[in-house]
Coordinates of C-alpha atoms in Angstrom, one line a residue:
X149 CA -46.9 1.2 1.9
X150 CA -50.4 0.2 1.3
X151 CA -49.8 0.5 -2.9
X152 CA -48.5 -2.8 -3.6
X153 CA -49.5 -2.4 -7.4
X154 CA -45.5 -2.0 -8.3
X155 CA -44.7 -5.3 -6.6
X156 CA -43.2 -7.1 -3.8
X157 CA -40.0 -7.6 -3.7
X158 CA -39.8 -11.7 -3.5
X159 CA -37.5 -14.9 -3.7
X160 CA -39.0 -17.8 -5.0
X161 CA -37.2 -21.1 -3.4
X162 CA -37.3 -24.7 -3.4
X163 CA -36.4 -25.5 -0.3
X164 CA -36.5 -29.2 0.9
X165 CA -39.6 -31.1 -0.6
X166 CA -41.5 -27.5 -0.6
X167 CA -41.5 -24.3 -2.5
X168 CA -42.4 -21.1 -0.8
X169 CA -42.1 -17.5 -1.4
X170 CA -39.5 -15.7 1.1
X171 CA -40.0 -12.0 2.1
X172 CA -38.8 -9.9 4.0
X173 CA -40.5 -8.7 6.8
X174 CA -39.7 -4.7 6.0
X175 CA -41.3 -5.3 3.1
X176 CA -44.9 -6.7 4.3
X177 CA -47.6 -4.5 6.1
X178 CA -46.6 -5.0 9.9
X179 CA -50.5 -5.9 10.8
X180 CA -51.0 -9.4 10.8
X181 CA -54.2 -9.8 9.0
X182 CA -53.0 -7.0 6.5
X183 CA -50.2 -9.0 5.8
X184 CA -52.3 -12.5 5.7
X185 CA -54.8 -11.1 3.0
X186 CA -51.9 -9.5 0.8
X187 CA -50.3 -13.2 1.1
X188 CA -53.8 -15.1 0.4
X189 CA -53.6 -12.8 -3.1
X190 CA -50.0 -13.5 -4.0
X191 CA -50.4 -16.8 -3.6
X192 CA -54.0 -17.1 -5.6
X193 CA -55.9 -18.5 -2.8
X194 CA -58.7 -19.6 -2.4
X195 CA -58.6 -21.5 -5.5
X196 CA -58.1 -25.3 -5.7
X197 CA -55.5 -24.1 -8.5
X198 CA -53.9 -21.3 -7.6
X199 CA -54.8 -19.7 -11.1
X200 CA -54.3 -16.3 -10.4
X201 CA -51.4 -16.6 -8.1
X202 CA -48.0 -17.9 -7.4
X203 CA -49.1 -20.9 -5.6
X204 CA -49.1 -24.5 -7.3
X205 CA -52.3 -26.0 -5.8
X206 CA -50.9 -28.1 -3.2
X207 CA -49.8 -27.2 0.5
X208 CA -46.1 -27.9 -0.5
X209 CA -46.2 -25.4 -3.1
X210 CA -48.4 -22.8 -1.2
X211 CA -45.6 -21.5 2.2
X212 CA -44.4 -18.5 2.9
X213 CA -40.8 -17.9 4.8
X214 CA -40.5 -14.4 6.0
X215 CA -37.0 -13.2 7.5
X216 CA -36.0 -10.2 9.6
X217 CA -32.9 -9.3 11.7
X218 CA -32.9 -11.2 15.2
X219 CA -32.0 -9.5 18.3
X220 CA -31.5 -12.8 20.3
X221 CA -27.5 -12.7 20.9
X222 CA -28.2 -16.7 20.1
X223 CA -29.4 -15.6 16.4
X224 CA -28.9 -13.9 13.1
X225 CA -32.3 -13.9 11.9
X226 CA -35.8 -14.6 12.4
X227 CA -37.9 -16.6 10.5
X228 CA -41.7 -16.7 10.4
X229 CA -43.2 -19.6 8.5
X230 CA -46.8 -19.1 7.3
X231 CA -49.1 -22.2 5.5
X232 CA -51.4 -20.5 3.1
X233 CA -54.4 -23.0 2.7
X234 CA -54.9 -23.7 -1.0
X235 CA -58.8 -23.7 -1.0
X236 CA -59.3 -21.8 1.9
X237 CA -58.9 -18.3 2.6
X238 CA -56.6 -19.7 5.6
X239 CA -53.2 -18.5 6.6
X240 CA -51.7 -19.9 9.6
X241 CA -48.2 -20.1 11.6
X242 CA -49.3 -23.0 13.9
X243 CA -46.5 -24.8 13.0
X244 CA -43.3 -24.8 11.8
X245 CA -41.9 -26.2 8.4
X246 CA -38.0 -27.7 8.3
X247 CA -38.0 -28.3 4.5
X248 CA -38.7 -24.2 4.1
X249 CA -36.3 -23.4 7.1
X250 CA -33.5 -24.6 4.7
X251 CA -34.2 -21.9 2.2
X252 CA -33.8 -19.2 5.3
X253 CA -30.1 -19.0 5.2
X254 CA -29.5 -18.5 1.4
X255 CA -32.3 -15.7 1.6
X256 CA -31.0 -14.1 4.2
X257 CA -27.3 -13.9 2.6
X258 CA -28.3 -12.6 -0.8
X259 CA -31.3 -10.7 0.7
X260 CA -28.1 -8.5 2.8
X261 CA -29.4 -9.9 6.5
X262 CA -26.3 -11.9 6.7
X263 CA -23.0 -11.2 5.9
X264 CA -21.4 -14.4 4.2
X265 CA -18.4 -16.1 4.7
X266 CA -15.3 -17.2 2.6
X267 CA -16.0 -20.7 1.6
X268 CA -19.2 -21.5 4.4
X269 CA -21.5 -20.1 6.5
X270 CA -22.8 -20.7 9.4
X271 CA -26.7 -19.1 10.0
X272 CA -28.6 -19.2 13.6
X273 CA -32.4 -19.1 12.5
X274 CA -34.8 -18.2 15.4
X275 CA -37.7 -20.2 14.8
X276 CA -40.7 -17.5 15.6
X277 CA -43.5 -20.1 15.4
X278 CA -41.9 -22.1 18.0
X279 CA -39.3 -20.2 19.9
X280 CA -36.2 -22.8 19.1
X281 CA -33.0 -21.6 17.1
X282 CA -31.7 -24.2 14.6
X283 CA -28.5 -23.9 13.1
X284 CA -27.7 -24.3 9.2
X285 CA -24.3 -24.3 7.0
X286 CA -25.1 -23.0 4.0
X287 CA -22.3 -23.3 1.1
X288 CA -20.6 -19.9 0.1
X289 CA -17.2 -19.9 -2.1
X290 CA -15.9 -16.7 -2.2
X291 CA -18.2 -14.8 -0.1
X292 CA -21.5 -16.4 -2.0
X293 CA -24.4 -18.3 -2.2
X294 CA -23.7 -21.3 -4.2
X295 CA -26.7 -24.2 -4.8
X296 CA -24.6 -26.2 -6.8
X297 CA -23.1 -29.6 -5.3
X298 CA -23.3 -33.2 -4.9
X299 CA -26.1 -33.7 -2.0
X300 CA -29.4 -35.2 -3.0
X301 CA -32.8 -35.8 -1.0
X302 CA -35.4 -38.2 -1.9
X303 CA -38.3 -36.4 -3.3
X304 CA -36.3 -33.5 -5.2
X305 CA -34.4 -34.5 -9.0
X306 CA -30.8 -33.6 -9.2
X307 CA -27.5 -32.8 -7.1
X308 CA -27.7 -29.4 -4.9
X309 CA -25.5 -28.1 -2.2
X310 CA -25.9 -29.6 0.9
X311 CA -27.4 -27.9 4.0
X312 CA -26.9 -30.1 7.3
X313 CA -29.5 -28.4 9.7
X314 CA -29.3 -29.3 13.7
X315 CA -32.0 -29.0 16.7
X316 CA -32.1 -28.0 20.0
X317 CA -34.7 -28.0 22.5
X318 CA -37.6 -29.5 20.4
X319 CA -39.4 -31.2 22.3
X320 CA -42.9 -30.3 22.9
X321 CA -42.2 -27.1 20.5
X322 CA -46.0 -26.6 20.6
X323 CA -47.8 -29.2 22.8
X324 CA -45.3 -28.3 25.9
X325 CA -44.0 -31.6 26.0
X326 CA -42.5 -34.3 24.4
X327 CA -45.3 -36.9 24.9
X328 CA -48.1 -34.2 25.9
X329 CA -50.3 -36.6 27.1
X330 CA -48.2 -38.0 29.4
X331 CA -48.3 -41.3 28.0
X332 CA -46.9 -43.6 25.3
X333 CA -49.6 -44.8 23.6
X334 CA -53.2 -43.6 23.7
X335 CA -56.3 -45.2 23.1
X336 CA -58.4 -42.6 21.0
X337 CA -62.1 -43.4 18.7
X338 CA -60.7 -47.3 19.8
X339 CA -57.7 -46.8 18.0
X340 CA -54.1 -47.2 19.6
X341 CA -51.9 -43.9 19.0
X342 CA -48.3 -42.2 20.4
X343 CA -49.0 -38.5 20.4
X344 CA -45.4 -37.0 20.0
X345 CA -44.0 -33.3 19.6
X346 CA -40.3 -33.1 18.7
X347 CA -40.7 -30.6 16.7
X348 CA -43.9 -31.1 15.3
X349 CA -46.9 -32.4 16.8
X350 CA -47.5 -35.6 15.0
X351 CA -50.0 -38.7 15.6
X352 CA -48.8 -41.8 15.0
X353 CA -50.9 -44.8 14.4
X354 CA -49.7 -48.5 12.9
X355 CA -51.7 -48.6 9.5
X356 CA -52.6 -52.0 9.7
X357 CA -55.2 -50.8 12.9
X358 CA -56.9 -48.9 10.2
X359 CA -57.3 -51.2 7.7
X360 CA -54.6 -50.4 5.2
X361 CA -51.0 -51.8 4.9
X362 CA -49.2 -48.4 4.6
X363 CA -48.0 -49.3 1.4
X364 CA -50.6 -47.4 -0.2
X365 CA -50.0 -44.5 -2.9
X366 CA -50.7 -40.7 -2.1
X367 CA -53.5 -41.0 -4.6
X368 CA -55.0 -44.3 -3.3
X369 CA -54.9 -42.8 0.4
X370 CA -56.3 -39.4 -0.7
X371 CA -59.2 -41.2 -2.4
X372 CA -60.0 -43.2 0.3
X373 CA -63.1 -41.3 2.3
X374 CA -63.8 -43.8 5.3
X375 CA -59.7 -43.4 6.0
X376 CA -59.8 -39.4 6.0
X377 CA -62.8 -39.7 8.4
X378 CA -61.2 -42.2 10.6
X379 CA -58.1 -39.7 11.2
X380 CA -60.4 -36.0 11.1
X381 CA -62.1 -38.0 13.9
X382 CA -59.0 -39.2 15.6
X383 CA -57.4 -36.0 15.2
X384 CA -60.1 -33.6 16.5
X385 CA -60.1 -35.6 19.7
X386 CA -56.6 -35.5 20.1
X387 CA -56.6 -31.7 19.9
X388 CA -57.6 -31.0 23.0
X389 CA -55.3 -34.3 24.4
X390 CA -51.8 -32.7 23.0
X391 CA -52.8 -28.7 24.3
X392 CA -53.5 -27.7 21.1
X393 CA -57.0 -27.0 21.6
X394 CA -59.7 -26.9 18.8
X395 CA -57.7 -28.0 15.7
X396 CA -60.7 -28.0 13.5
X397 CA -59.0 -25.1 11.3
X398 CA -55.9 -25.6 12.4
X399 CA -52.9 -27.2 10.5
X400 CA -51.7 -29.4 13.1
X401 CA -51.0 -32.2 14.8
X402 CA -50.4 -34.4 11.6
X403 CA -51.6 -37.5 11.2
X404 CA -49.1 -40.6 10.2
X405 CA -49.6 -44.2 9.5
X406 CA -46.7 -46.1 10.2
X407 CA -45.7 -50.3 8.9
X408 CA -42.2 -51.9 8.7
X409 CA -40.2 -51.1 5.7
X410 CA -37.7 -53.4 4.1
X411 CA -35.1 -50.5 3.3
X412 CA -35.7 -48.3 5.9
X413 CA -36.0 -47.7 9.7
X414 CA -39.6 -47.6 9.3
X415 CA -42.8 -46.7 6.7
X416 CA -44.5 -43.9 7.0
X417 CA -48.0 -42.5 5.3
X418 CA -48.5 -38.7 6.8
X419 CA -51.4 -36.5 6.4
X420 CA -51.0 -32.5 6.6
X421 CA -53.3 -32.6 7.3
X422 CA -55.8 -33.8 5.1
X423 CA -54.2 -34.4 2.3
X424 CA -51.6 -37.4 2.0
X425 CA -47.7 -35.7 1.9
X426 CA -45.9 -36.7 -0.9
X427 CA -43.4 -37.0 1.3
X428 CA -42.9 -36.4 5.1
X429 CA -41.7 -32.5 6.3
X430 CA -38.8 -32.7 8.2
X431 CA -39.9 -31.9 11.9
X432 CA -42.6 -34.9 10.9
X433 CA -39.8 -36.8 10.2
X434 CA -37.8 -35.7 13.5
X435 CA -40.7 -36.9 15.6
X436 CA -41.3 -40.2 13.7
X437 CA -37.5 -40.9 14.3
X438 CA -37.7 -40.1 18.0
X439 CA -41.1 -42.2 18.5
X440 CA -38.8 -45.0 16.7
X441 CA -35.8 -44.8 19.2
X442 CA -38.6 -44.8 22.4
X443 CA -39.6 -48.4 23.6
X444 CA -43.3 -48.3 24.4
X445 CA -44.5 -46.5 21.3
X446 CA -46.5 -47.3 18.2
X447 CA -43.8 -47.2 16.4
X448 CA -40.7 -48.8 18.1
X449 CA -42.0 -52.7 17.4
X450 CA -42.4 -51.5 13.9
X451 CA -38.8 -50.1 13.5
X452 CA -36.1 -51.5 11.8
X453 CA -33.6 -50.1 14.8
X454 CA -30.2 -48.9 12.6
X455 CA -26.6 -49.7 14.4
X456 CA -25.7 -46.0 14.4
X457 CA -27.8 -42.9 15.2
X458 CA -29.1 -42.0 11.2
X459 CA -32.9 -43.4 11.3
X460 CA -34.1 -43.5 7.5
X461 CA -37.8 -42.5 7.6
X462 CA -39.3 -43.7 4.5
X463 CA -42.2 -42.1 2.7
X464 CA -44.1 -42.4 -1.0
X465 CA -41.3 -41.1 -2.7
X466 CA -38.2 -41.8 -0.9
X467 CA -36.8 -41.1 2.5
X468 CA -35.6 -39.0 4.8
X469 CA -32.4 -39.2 7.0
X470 CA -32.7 -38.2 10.7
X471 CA -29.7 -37.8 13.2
X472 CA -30.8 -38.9 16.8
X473 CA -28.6 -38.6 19.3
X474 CA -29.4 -39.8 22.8
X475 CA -28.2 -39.0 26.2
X476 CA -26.2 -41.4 28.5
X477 CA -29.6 -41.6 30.7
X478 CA -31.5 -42.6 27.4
X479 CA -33.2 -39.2 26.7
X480 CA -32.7 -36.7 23.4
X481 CA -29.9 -34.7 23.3
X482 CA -30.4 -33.2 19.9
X483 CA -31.4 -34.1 16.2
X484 CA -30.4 -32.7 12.8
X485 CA -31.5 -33.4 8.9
X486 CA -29.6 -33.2 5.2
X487 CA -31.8 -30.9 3.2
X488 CA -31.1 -28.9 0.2
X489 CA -32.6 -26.3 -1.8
X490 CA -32.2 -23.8 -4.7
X491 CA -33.2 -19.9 -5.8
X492 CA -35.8 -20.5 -8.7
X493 CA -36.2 -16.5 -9.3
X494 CA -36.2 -13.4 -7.3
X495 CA -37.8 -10.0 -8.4
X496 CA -41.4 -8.8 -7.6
X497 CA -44.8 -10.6 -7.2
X498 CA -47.7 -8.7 -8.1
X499 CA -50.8 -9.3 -6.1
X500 CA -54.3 -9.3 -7.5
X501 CA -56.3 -7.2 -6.7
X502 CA -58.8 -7.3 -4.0

């Protein structure tokens, strides 16, 4: 259908920290860049504000989840995720995004993909952008979706349903390895940094080696030019250096500052990647946690190391909780997250016109 002046049919979620609108893929033109400049109009971009779309003017508010049948006998569903750059005619699936993955198995029931369960159900998400399948229980009384319960995250208002998601098989999701370089720490524009995919590829550097105590509001950080520089400069070198190639336009790796916390496992400042995260996503904060539990990387003398396997990752507004669990011979096994999330309308977006 290349009318799209009667709407697309559309869910509107928070999921996580994030809001993104979920389609499905049926209902999307099958050609990539099509589909990328019908998204770039639903979602109002490029416009710092959004003003003629559905998008809130931020990169949390401006992702796109969109679900089809799997045929992996390991999956119900696919899921694409796409970033739609706010002030750029941008949209990219370098990368994945966990806090929109837990809006994936609600969709997918109400949207008819799934068939739901008395009291809980169980949905195996194929992760397209990376290749892994994570696995997520999603709260269903009486054969439906229900949002309502008593779990909370840091970074959302309120009591929601919980939705305990678990990893497999992250590591090096997009760089091919778990430390692509090969090595702990690196020493990149004179600064010392663990380069580290578990999920995402993230940068980590101590903040205190730039400068800054990593205490620092979003705002403050944001505003702070010489810093941005530092890590675009940091972060275009270590492109190449994680197999990710020319990341000038590209999404990824993020860039984290990291300094001791008092209430948590560990601080953490991330950029996503030039803007300052209100919070952390949650394959940033699977990676952070991992670096944590590793002896030899920026971030393990920083860590507050917890007596059992949660690892509290703390960011400007809260934290997040991340399950480790280790091997006998010392390497990951598998990690997991508590998200939540919650349908704020479904019906049809209408595009602007071109």
């Amino acid at each position: 259908m290349s009318d799209r002046s009667e709407g697309v049919p559309c869910t509107w979620m928070r999921a996580g920290t994030s809001k993104g609108a979920f389609f499905l893929a049926s209902d999307l033109p099958a050609d990539p860049e099509d589909r990328n400049a019908l998204l770039l109009r639903i979602l109002g971009s490029p416009d710092p504000r959004q003003i003629d779309g559905i998008g809130g003017g931020d990169p949390l508010t401006s992702k796109i989840a969109i679900l089809s049948p799997s045929d992996r006998v390991d999956a119900d569903v696919d899921y694409l995720f796409l970033q739609v750059f706010v002030e750029q005619p941008i949209v990219t699936d370098a990368q994945n995004c966990g806090n929109i993955l837990a809006g994936v198995g609600p969709v997918a029931i109400e949207r008819g993909l799934i068939q739901a369960s008395d009291n809980q159900t169980t949905v195996r998400i194929h992760m397209l952008n990376t290749g892994e399948v994570a696995t997520a229980n999603i709260s269903t009384p009486d054969g439906r979706v229900s949002y309502s319960g008593e779990a909370r995250i840091d970074g959302v208002p309120g009591h929601h349903a919980p939705i305990p998601l678990m990893f497999e098989n992250l590591a090096g999701s997009m760089c091919g390895a778990l430390l692509p370089t090969g090595n702990l720490t690196d020493m990149v524009e004179g600064v010392e940094v663990t380069c580290i995919d578990n999920g995402m590829p993230v940068v980590l550097i101590s903040a205190s080696n730039l400068g800054i105590c990593g205490s620092e509001t979003r705002e403050a950080l944001d505003g702070n030019a010489d810093l941005k520089h530092r890590l675009e400069a940091i972060r275009l070198a270590v492109g190449p250096m994680m197999n990710l190639g020319d990341v000038a336009k590209k999404s990824v790796p993020k860039m984290t500052l990291l300094s001791v916390s008092d209430q948590a496992t560990i601080s953490t400042r991330s950029f996503i990647p030039h803007r300052c995260h209100a919070t952390i996503g949650v394959f940033a904060a699977v990676s952070v946690a991992t670096a944590c539990a590793m002896p030899g990387t920026v971030a393990y003398p920083l860590a507050n190391q917890p007596v059992g396997t949660t690892y509290s990752v703390a960011h400007p507004t809260g934290a997040a909780d991340v399950l480790i669990e280790m091997k006998g011979d010392g390497t990951l096994h598998r990690a997991g997250t508590l998200r939540t999330a919650r349908k704020l309308f479904e019906g049809k977006v209408f595009p602007r016109d071109m």
